[in-house]
Amino acid sequence: MSLIIHPRPSPIAAAMYMMRDLNVDVIVIHGPSGCCFGPARLLEKDGVKIFTTALSDREFIFGGERRLIEVLKKIDAIFNPKLIGVVGSCASMIIGENLKKAAEEAGVIEKALCCNIHSGYGDNTSGAIEVLKEASNIGLITKEEYERQKKLLEMASILERTRGTARQEYIGNYAGDNPDEVAREILKVLKEGGNIICVLNAKKETAFVYADIMLALAQTSVKFLANIDPNIGLPRIREYSKEILRELKEKGIEISLITGGLDEYPISGERAKEILLEERPDLAIIAGIPHAVAVEGKIRTIAVSAGTRASYNLKSIGYDFVINEENAHRASLGNRRIQKSILGESIRRILKE
Amino acid sequence: MKSIAIYGKGGIGKSTLASNIAAFLGTKGLKILLVGCDPKVDSAINIIGHRITPLLELMKIQSRPPSESFIFRKGEIHCVEIGGPEPGIGCAGRGLIVGINYLLENLNVKDFDFIIFDVPADIVCGGLAIVAKEGYAEGVLIVTSDEFTSLYAANNICRGLFSLKVPSCGIVYNKATSNGLKFVRKFAEKVELPIIGHVPRSDGFINAERMRTTLIEILPNSEVTNAIISLSLNLLKSDFRKIPKWLSMEEMEGIFSENS
Ligand SMILES: Nc1ncnc2c1ncn2[C@@H]1O[C@H](COP(=O)(O)OP(=O)(O)OP(=O)(O)O)[C@@H](O)[C@H]1O
Ligand SMILES: [Mg+2]
């Protein structure tokens, strides 16, 4: 694998998100105060309390386990959490800090989920896998659930390396196509009697934003596929699917086929691809992780994803239109209702015209 | 101003030589700075007579300690111990980087005639190599005995200096015996460095240590003291600096075989 020189997501952040999915009440980052600041703020929006041991050169030199013990004791006393996540950082892992030993000394080992992770650990999914491994060790999830998710996360990493933003040494940035023009294109196809399939192939909570495209297309002939199986994944993730299904039902939307669970986007993407190639719609709208649905060049596609680097990548591998839902992740955190999306809003606007 | 850093296998006599060289040059009216870089804080003990408070210990409490608090003097010899974590925790390498940087920010090295950095054993990580790597010392003095493991460590240091492109000012043959010189000489030739001092094995060092002083003070008229004087004067006078070569394992074995 060649060296990738653009910034990549951090295994520490992936570990923290996985801890959130396991319903930890608090997470302690054993590292400098600026470490994972961005993801920490997002997770706080989602209701997880995040703490840092705020290590500095003094602790790098003399060790920081004392500090971790103090912080754990303080959090336990003030917030009385049921489950505490503890993640490492580059600094604390390089100097060989022992997270579990500190949790034991702080008297919280029974409710601690410790993960010896740092930012140089490899693919970001390795952070999530480490958390799951520890969760299965301490009996929080079953061995089978661990194996199932591990396989999916490994598939996700392969997908990133072959078709995602890890596929090249450098991938640039693209702001995405004009959403109003893309919405016009959708409505033009419908007006001419063409058929459209809209695929939701999203990762976890981001489905709360991407599902809005289905709401916007409720009164049309568009057919829907979605990876929102309410019987797959961790309880929290199943809850997301249930909420979305309930809201779609309220609005009278029927899903033609459930392609998998919200943590299954690498395999649900394969299923969606098979169906698209069989049904050959005139246009496919693929939202969430579009590059998991490899139909570009065979079917006219609108890829909807988040971020300028993802948009650049999707455009360059050949999706015809690319929408950058730049706030998809931020907007999806901290609520359990479908949120307005950029493309959804454009469709609503153009429908009114 | 001249400066050297002393490297060599653990226990080979770096701190002993550093304090004896400092003690001798101090008597010549030169302003000396001895910087102990070992977390075990044992470089200055035989000059000052007791363990001195290391810089990092002060920085832990007070982020910018004044230089009077960490420079300890005996006549013209100024001693600083950088210090570091307790064994088994934290990062000594990071400690050395932070400590040395603070030290060099807070004292004018040009005020001194001779600076000696006494460095912990081998160059095992980037942090511990800082003195050599950043050019804080103009040359590295390599200490070795005639034992295989000591020469092996010396070769490893040469390898480090070679890849970091750091010059050495030569080799000191310590704990010298009458029949070991040929091995050290062969090694020195192959790495292309001169032997600039021979310090014989002597129980005087251990006696001096027990009294928390240097050998040259308790045995001023001995052969060993003369050896230290000659080594110190060599260091003072010579401008020799060269990036050493290093030997493969086979070449190292060859040093001890009779017919090479
Ligand atoms: N020439 C010598 N003859 C006899 N004993 C010696 C000689 N040189 C050093 N020693 C003794 O060897 C021991 C180790 O010396 P010293 O502490 O100076 O080594 P060092 O290289 O600084 O060790 P470290 O790597 O642990 O810092 C001491 O007890 C010292 O007295
Ligand atoms: Mg020493």
XYZ file of C-alpha atoms and ligand atoms in Angstrom:
645
model
C 0.000 0.000 0.000
C 1.398 3.388 -0.925
C 1.723 6.202 1.573
C -1.355 8.421 1.765
C -0.451 12.067 2.210
C -3.829 13.661 2.873
C -5.261 13.666 6.416
C -7.121 10.488 7.367
C -9.679 9.794 10.095
C -8.146 8.792 13.415
C -8.410 5.348 15.037
C -8.927 7.154 18.367
C -12.015 8.894 16.968
C -13.280 5.580 15.549
C -12.776 4.002 18.969
C -14.737 6.787 20.640
C -17.629 6.485 18.190
C -17.750 2.745 18.793
C -17.806 3.393 22.544
C -20.755 5.706 22.000
C -22.517 2.953 20.066
C -21.975 0.736 23.103
C -23.737 3.412 25.165
C -20.859 4.537 27.373
C -21.841 7.558 29.460
C -18.419 9.167 29.460
C -15.137 8.839 27.587
C -11.722 9.816 28.917
C -8.984 10.557 26.406
C -5.660 9.860 28.081
C -3.711 12.397 26.097
C -2.987 16.085 25.511
C -6.034 18.349 25.762
C -6.068 19.117 22.032
C -6.029 15.459 21.054
C -9.229 14.524 19.135
C -10.812 17.884 19.940
C -12.989 17.811 16.792
C -14.520 14.348 17.299
C -14.856 15.054 21.027
C -17.042 18.100 20.359
C -19.220 16.124 17.934
C -19.674 13.308 20.434
C -20.636 15.791 23.122
C -23.358 17.018 20.775
C -24.514 13.404 20.757
C -24.784 13.375 24.539
C -21.550 11.589 25.507
C -19.479 13.438 28.096
C -15.857 13.616 26.959
C -12.908 14.246 29.261
C -9.186 14.581 28.762
C -6.271 13.997 31.109
C -4.639 17.046 29.447
C -1.167 15.556 29.396
C 1.759 17.893 28.845
C 5.520 17.493 28.615
C 5.609 16.966 32.378
C 3.558 13.767 32.087
C 5.326 12.649 28.902
C 8.546 12.697 30.893
C 7.448 11.511 34.315
C 4.446 9.410 33.323
C 0.751 10.286 33.454
C -0.995 7.334 35.098
C -1.500 9.332 38.325
C -3.332 11.967 36.328
C -5.570 9.365 34.708
C -6.388 7.870 38.101
C -7.336 11.302 39.449
C -9.516 12.128 36.445
C -11.287 8.752 36.604
C -11.968 9.157 40.319
C -13.279 12.667 39.831
C -15.613 11.669 36.989
C -16.879 8.693 38.945
C -17.616 10.850 41.976
C -19.351 13.634 40.077
C -21.237 11.817 37.320
C -21.537 8.267 38.635
C -21.437 6.802 35.097
C -22.542 3.226 34.427
C -19.955 2.681 31.713
C -16.704 4.614 31.219
C -14.707 4.503 27.999
C -10.971 5.142 28.231
C -8.899 5.674 25.086
C -5.175 6.215 24.672
C -3.371 8.745 22.534
C -0.047 8.771 20.699
C 1.648 10.419 23.644
C 0.380 8.070 26.345
C 0.873 4.937 24.260
C 4.438 5.797 23.256
C 5.461 6.190 26.880
C 3.765 2.909 27.735
C 0.922 3.976 30.004
C -1.322 1.246 31.383
C -4.975 2.290 31.123
C -6.413 -0.758 32.867
C -4.044 -0.505 35.784
C -5.091 3.110 36.267
C -8.792 2.156 36.082
C -8.153 -0.491 38.684
C -6.378 1.921 41.012
C -9.172 4.441 40.544
C -11.652 1.744 41.580
C -13.619 1.854 38.318
C -12.304 -1.245 36.557
C -15.719 -2.976 36.797
C -17.304 -0.340 34.588
C -14.354 0.653 32.426
C -13.953 -0.107 28.745
C -10.252 0.551 28.084
C -8.760 0.752 24.640
C -5.003 0.970 24.010
C -5.322 2.953 20.822
C -3.421 5.811 19.223
C -3.526 7.738 15.976
C -0.742 5.801 14.318
C -2.522 2.483 14.752
C -3.328 2.033 11.058
C -6.765 2.184 9.435
C -9.212 4.148 11.579
C -11.398 1.037 11.797
C -8.650 -0.603 13.883
C -9.778 1.674 16.737
C -13.348 0.433 16.459
C -12.173 -3.184 16.300
C -10.055 -2.758 19.444
C -13.065 -1.426 21.327
C -15.254 -4.319 20.173
C -12.589 -6.825 21.148
C -12.401 -5.402 24.651
C -16.206 -5.183 24.822
C -16.429 -8.883 24.039
C -13.646 -9.669 26.541
C -15.574 -8.000 29.342
C -18.900 -9.496 28.241
C -20.539 -6.356 26.915
C -21.204 -8.010 23.557
C -21.094 -11.629 22.424
C -18.141 -13.181 20.657
C -20.348 -13.652 17.575
C -21.302 -9.984 17.479
C -17.621 -9.093 17.757
C -16.706 -11.387 14.873
C -19.569 -10.094 12.722
C -18.649 -6.443 13.222
C -14.929 -7.091 12.876
C -15.526 -8.646 9.474
C -17.642 -5.680 8.385
C -15.065 -3.177 9.593
C -12.320 -4.994 7.740
C -14.474 -4.969 4.620
C -15.013 -1.238 5.130
C -11.262 -0.686 5.228
C -10.740 -2.665 2.048
C -13.504 -0.627 0.427
C -11.737 2.577 1.467
C -8.464 1.350 0.005
C -9.944 0.183 -3.282
C -12.682 2.722 -3.972
C -12.675 5.239 -1.126
C -10.496 8.146 -0.099
C -7.599 5.822 0.807
C -7.289 4.524 -2.735
C -4.654 7.039 -3.838
C -1.609 8.751 -2.463
C -3.432 12.052 -2.690
C -7.055 12.946 -3.283
C -8.104 16.549 -3.769
C -11.238 18.415 -2.783
C -14.417 19.137 -4.729
C -17.363 21.157 -3.450
C -19.863 18.959 -5.304
C -22.320 19.661 -8.141
C -25.003 22.312 -7.813
C -27.832 20.630 -5.831
C -30.594 22.593 -7.594
C -29.338 21.445 -10.979
C -29.153 17.854 -9.771
C -32.699 18.126 -8.365
C -33.887 19.454 -11.754
C -32.249 16.463 -13.418
C -34.154 14.072 -11.124
C -37.480 15.726 -11.810
C -36.796 15.848 -15.541
C -36.305 12.077 -15.630
C -39.542 11.564 -13.687
C -41.479 13.937 -15.942
C -40.294 12.018 -19.007
C -41.647 8.817 -17.443
C -38.263 7.377 -16.560
C -37.804 5.226 -13.494
C -35.550 6.079 -10.595
C -34.283 3.998 -7.712
C -33.084 5.765 -4.587
C -30.647 3.747 -2.486
C -29.958 4.611 1.128
C -26.643 2.918 1.936
C -25.623 4.846 5.002
C -23.366 4.378 7.975
C -25.119 4.456 11.316
C -26.440 7.855 12.491
C -25.759 9.605 9.176
C -28.894 7.849 7.888
C -30.903 10.486 9.790
C -29.772 13.020 7.185
C -29.639 10.912 4.021
C -33.160 9.498 4.654
C -34.464 13.022 4.057
C -34.017 12.462 0.313
C -36.675 9.742 0.565
C -38.996 12.147 2.384
C -38.502 14.741 -0.369
C -39.363 12.152 -3.026
C -42.378 10.740 -1.146
C -45.011 11.851 -3.672
C -43.102 10.559 -6.730
C -42.725 7.195 -8.446
C -39.191 6.720 -7.101
C -38.511 3.275 -5.635
C -36.557 2.958 -2.380
C -33.910 0.558 -1.113
C -32.461 1.131 2.353
C -30.035 -0.509 4.806
C -32.224 0.070 7.850
C -32.881 -3.443 9.118
C -34.077 -2.970 12.710
C -32.907 -6.461 13.687
C -29.193 -6.098 12.966
C -26.461 -4.537 15.076
C -26.049 -3.082 18.532
C -29.255 -2.018 20.327
C -28.465 1.650 19.750
C -28.020 1.135 15.995
C -31.247 -0.920 15.743
C -33.009 1.973 17.480
C -31.867 4.300 14.667
C -33.393 1.998 12.057
C -36.643 1.729 14.001
C -36.932 5.502 14.320
C -36.315 6.059 10.616
C -38.757 3.311 9.602
C -41.394 4.790 11.898
C -40.947 8.254 10.419
C -41.026 6.970 6.832
C -44.204 5.053 7.602
C -45.777 8.185 9.081
C -45.143 9.944 5.775
C -46.569 7.011 3.822
C -43.259 5.868 2.340
C -42.790 2.211 1.463
C -39.296 0.680 1.261
C -39.193 -1.885 -1.571
C -36.296 -3.750 -0.031
C -34.290 -3.601 3.157
C -30.722 -4.316 2.030
C -29.169 -4.819 5.474
C -28.419 -3.095 8.760
C -26.971 0.345 9.386
C -23.559 -1.115 10.243
C -23.527 -3.307 7.137
C -22.935 -0.760 4.385
C -20.144 -2.756 2.683
C -22.451 -5.768 2.121
C -25.741 -3.926 1.818
C -24.009 -1.918 -0.919
C -23.303 -5.151 -2.792
C -26.983 -6.140 -2.527
C -28.116 -2.757 -3.786
C -25.700 -3.032 -6.684
C -27.146 -6.402 -7.756
C -30.662 -5.021 -7.713
C -29.704 -1.893 -9.640
C -27.963 -3.933 -12.323
C -31.004 -6.179 -12.599
C -33.627 -3.445 -12.727
C -31.584 -0.993 -14.805
C -33.310 2.251 -13.726
C -32.813 5.388 -15.815
C -31.259 7.073 -12.808
C -30.010 5.907 -9.431
C -29.643 8.166 -6.408
C -27.188 6.593 -3.957
C -26.839 8.254 -0.583
C -24.445 7.623 2.312
C -21.517 5.513 1.173
C -22.106 5.532 -2.601
C -18.748 3.959 -3.461
C -19.975 0.755 -1.792
C -22.536 0.541 -4.616
C -20.283 0.064 -7.639
C -22.630 0.841 -10.535
C -20.902 3.906 -11.950
C -20.451 3.734 -15.716
C -23.246 1.172 -15.983
C -26.144 3.207 -14.640
C -26.590 6.982 -14.524
C -25.900 7.893 -10.946
C -26.225 10.653 -8.414
C -23.847 10.010 -5.533
C -24.708 11.762 -2.262
C -22.028 11.776 0.395
C -20.369 14.055 2.958
C -17.201 16.067 2.542
C -15.245 17.642 -0.257
C -12.625 14.869 -0.404
C -15.312 12.166 -0.692
C -16.979 14.273 -3.421
C -13.747 14.570 -5.371
C -13.215 10.844 -5.088
C -16.743 9.939 -6.231
C -16.532 12.277 -9.201
C -13.150 10.906 -10.216
C -14.196 7.248 -10.043
C -17.074 8.067 -12.398
C -20.355 8.843 -10.639
C -22.239 11.204 -12.956
C -23.445 13.689 -10.345
C -22.036 14.256 -6.893
C -23.763 15.999 -4.002
C -21.751 17.079 -0.980
C -23.963 16.903 2.104
C -21.325 18.813 3.992
C -23.096 18.839 7.348
C -24.408 15.287 7.255
C -22.420 14.057 10.210
C -22.779 17.062 12.484
C -26.504 17.336 11.741
C -27.115 13.653 12.384
C -25.747 13.807 15.944
C -27.816 14.526 19.013
C -31.282 13.714 17.714
C -33.447 10.798 16.646
C -35.440 12.382 13.847
C -34.742 12.705 10.134
C -32.903 15.978 9.462
C -33.160 18.274 6.451
C -30.612 17.485 3.748
C -29.199 19.731 1.039
C -30.464 17.584 -1.838
C -33.826 16.994 -0.109
C -34.332 20.739 0.238
C -33.392 21.348 -3.403
C -35.879 18.699 -4.574
C -38.645 20.307 -2.492
C -37.812 23.729 -3.912
C -37.735 22.582 -7.545
C -40.955 20.556 -7.073
C -42.717 23.797 -6.079
C -41.540 25.646 -9.193
C 34.573 27.124 24.039
C 34.944 23.377 23.528
C 32.296 20.767 24.112
C 32.156 16.991 24.148
C 29.538 14.340 24.809
C 30.637 11.059 26.372
C 29.064 7.866 25.037
C 29.841 4.227 25.769
C 28.482 0.954 27.096
C 26.627 1.057 30.410
C 28.989 1.040 33.383
C 32.104 1.523 31.266
C 33.179 4.633 33.192
C 31.578 7.594 31.394
C 30.499 9.402 34.554
C 33.753 8.569 36.319
C 35.838 9.973 33.484
C 33.535 12.980 33.028
C 33.904 14.038 36.648
C 37.665 13.433 36.733
C 38.228 15.388 33.506
C 36.062 18.217 34.862
C 37.918 18.130 38.174
C 41.299 18.386 36.479
C 40.374 21.126 33.982
C 38.731 23.048 36.834
C 42.101 23.250 38.571
C 43.583 24.868 35.440
C 41.411 27.948 35.910
C 39.061 27.000 33.104
C 35.342 27.539 33.473
C 33.784 24.094 33.165
C 30.183 22.943 32.700
C 29.375 19.305 33.429
C 25.899 18.298 32.255
C 24.639 14.969 33.583
C 22.047 13.555 31.197
C 21.281 10.303 32.991
C 17.916 9.978 34.790
C 19.817 8.312 37.635
C 21.518 11.654 38.400
C 25.033 10.423 39.156
C 27.373 12.583 37.062
C 28.022 15.416 39.495
C 27.872 13.484 42.728
C 31.644 13.018 42.991
C 32.325 16.690 42.289
C 29.732 18.316 44.539
C 29.861 15.548 47.132
C 26.150 14.731 47.137
C 23.229 14.177 44.763
C 22.192 17.526 43.334
C 18.596 18.464 42.475
C 18.054 17.730 38.784
C 16.581 20.338 36.454
C 13.519 18.277 35.465
C 12.620 17.749 39.115
C 12.524 21.534 39.508
C 10.640 22.023 36.233
C 7.969 19.634 37.468
C 7.091 22.046 40.272
C 7.988 25.349 38.677
C 7.870 25.508 34.897
C 10.765 27.986 34.576
C 13.229 27.500 37.414
C 15.964 30.139 37.665
C 19.462 28.984 36.746
C 20.766 29.460 40.320
C 18.429 26.686 41.385
C 19.883 24.014 39.114
C 23.526 25.003 38.616
C 25.749 23.703 41.397
C 29.317 24.939 41.681
C 32.593 23.800 43.082
C 35.168 26.441 42.237
C 35.140 26.851 38.483
C 33.280 23.601 37.889
C 29.565 24.134 37.228
C 27.354 21.073 37.397
C 23.822 20.474 36.129
C 21.907 17.226 36.253
C 19.006 16.986 33.781
C 17.323 14.090 35.607
C 14.310 12.174 34.387
C 11.506 9.822 35.366
C 11.655 7.029 37.899
C 12.674 3.718 36.363
C 9.868 2.079 34.384
C 7.622 5.060 33.707
C 7.364 8.091 31.456
C 9.968 8.893 28.839
C 13.612 9.659 29.635
C 14.261 10.602 26.012
C 11.572 13.280 25.998
C 12.910 14.437 29.356
C 16.353 14.919 27.937
C 15.014 16.911 24.978
C 12.947 19.207 27.188
C 15.672 19.562 29.843
C 18.569 20.248 27.483
C 16.548 22.750 25.476
C 15.625 24.625 28.631
C 19.200 24.541 29.882
C 20.623 25.908 26.653
C 17.969 28.629 26.562
C 18.845 29.728 30.060
C 22.584 29.797 30.114
C 25.138 31.179 27.807
C 27.327 28.302 26.690
C 29.877 30.781 25.378
C 30.626 31.709 29.001
C 32.255 28.326 29.468
C 35.646 27.114 28.310
C 34.786 23.443 28.333
C 31.432 21.642 28.397
C 31.016 17.927 29.055
C 27.731 16.110 28.455
C 27.620 12.796 30.321
C 25.075 10.779 28.355
C 23.230 7.595 29.438
C 24.689 4.373 28.003
C 23.876 3.544 24.365
C 21.945 5.696 21.912
C 18.791 3.611 22.308
C 16.234 6.144 21.103
C 15.911 9.461 19.354
C 15.506 11.424 22.550
C 18.688 10.066 24.100
C 20.614 10.933 20.957
C 19.661 14.590 21.141
C 22.991 15.833 22.482
C 24.841 14.350 19.537
C 22.093 14.888 16.969
C 21.431 18.556 17.598
C 25.106 19.396 17.654
C 25.081 20.538 21.281
C 28.461 18.865 21.630
C 31.089 19.416 18.968
C 32.377 15.892 19.237
C 31.522 12.574 20.787
C 34.086 10.895 23.020
C 33.643 7.132 22.885
C 34.638 5.190 26.004
C 35.461 1.505 25.721
C 37.380 -1.224 27.484
C 38.987 -4.181 25.688
C 36.012 -6.451 26.394
C 34.026 -7.668 23.429
C 30.695 -6.349 24.707
C 32.200 -2.933 25.312
C 33.721 -2.739 21.835
C 30.470 -4.061 20.443
C 28.627 -1.157 22.122
C 31.286 1.273 20.872
C 30.684 -0.013 17.351
C 26.957 0.497 17.771
C 27.633 4.086 18.794
C 29.843 4.532 15.716
C 26.971 3.232 13.638
C 24.621 5.766 15.225
C 27.103 8.610 14.654
C 27.609 7.469 11.086
C 23.914 7.534 10.264
C 23.314 10.793 12.153
C 26.471 12.287 10.540
C 27.851 13.299 13.924
C 31.622 13.572 14.413
C 33.649 11.888 17.130
C 36.727 13.352 18.804
C 38.212 9.938 19.481
C 38.236 6.886 21.690
C 39.258 6.514 25.337
C 40.520 3.119 26.333
C 39.290 2.773 29.920
C 39.978 0.006 32.434
C 43.095 -0.504 30.333
C 45.172 -3.650 30.831
C 48.569 -4.587 29.416
C 47.306 -7.209 26.975
C 44.037 -5.628 25.829
C 45.436 -2.664 23.925
C 45.855 -4.590 20.669
C 42.112 -5.204 20.421
C 41.137 -1.610 21.063
C 43.825 -0.458 18.638
C 42.522 -2.762 15.903
C 38.988 -1.484 16.455
C 40.095 2.153 16.441
C 41.975 1.690 13.168
C 38.978 0.101 11.499
C 36.520 2.792 12.555
C 39.198 5.350 11.701
C 39.359 7.109 15.060
C 42.402 7.868 17.230
C 42.808 6.563 20.768
C 43.236 9.787 22.722
C 43.601 8.359 26.196
C 44.391 5.188 28.140
C 43.081 5.072 31.692
C 44.245 1.999 33.564
C 42.020 -0.134 35.702
C 42.346 1.118 39.264
C 40.656 0.495 42.599
C 41.311 4.159 43.344
C 38.100 5.018 41.501
C 36.025 2.904 43.804
C 37.710 4.375 46.865
C 37.171 7.907 45.582
C 33.494 7.118 44.939
C 33.050 5.911 48.497
C 34.331 9.291 49.648
C 32.102 11.095 47.082
C 35.090 12.641 45.422
C 37.255 12.217 42.337
C 40.296 10.003 42.034
C 42.577 12.852 41.035
C 41.873 14.508 44.371
C 42.704 11.487 46.512
C 45.582 10.132 44.398
C 47.148 13.270 42.902
C 50.509 11.653 42.153
C 49.406 8.367 40.660
C 49.731 6.806 37.244
C 45.942 6.975 36.844
C 45.861 10.698 37.588
C 48.584 11.226 35.008
C 46.494 9.293 32.510
C 43.492 11.511 33.212
C 45.614 14.649 32.913
C 46.991 13.547 29.587
C 43.496 12.652 28.314
C 42.116 16.016 29.478
C 44.921 17.986 27.835
C 44.437 16.029 24.635
C 40.761 16.900 24.629
C 41.555 20.528 25.275
C 44.200 20.844 22.583
C 43.025 18.596 19.804
C 40.659 19.780 17.099
C 40.214 16.294 15.706
C 36.609 15.658 14.578
C 35.602 12.857 12.283
C 32.446 10.893 11.469
C 33.502 7.314 12.273
C 33.066 4.190 10.167
C 31.375 1.163 11.697
C 31.998 -2.565 11.427
C 29.889 -5.517 10.376
C 29.434 -8.394 12.817
C 32.090 -10.445 10.965
C 34.577 -7.594 11.172
C 33.841 -7.276 14.885
C 34.556 -10.987 15.399
C 37.737 -10.517 13.383
C 39.145 -8.101 15.937
C 39.521 -10.900 18.455
C 40.843 -13.596 16.117
C 44.623 -13.994 16.239
C 45.384 -14.054 12.527
C 43.691 -10.878 11.401
N 39.466 2.749 35.016
C 38.669 2.170 35.930
N 39.159 1.239 36.768
C 38.375 0.667 37.682
N 37.086 0.957 37.870
C 36.530 1.870 37.056
C 37.296 2.531 36.053
N 36.461 3.397 35.413
C 35.260 3.274 35.997
N 35.288 2.368 36.972
C 34.189 1.957 37.851
O 33.134 1.427 37.037
C 31.888 1.686 37.637
C 30.988 2.316 36.615
O 31.455 3.593 36.263
P 30.522 4.780 35.802
O 29.355 4.925 36.680
O 31.396 5.956 35.601
O 30.083 4.204 34.420
P 29.067 4.843 33.374
O 29.574 4.510 32.034
O 28.834 6.265 33.681
O 27.764 4.003 33.692
P 26.290 4.292 33.195
O 26.218 3.779 31.802
O 25.473 3.488 34.142
O 26.092 5.758 33.293
C 32.151 2.591 38.815
O 32.083 1.853 40.005
C 33.538 3.116 38.570
O 34.217 3.379 39.758
Mg 26.954 7.298 34.017
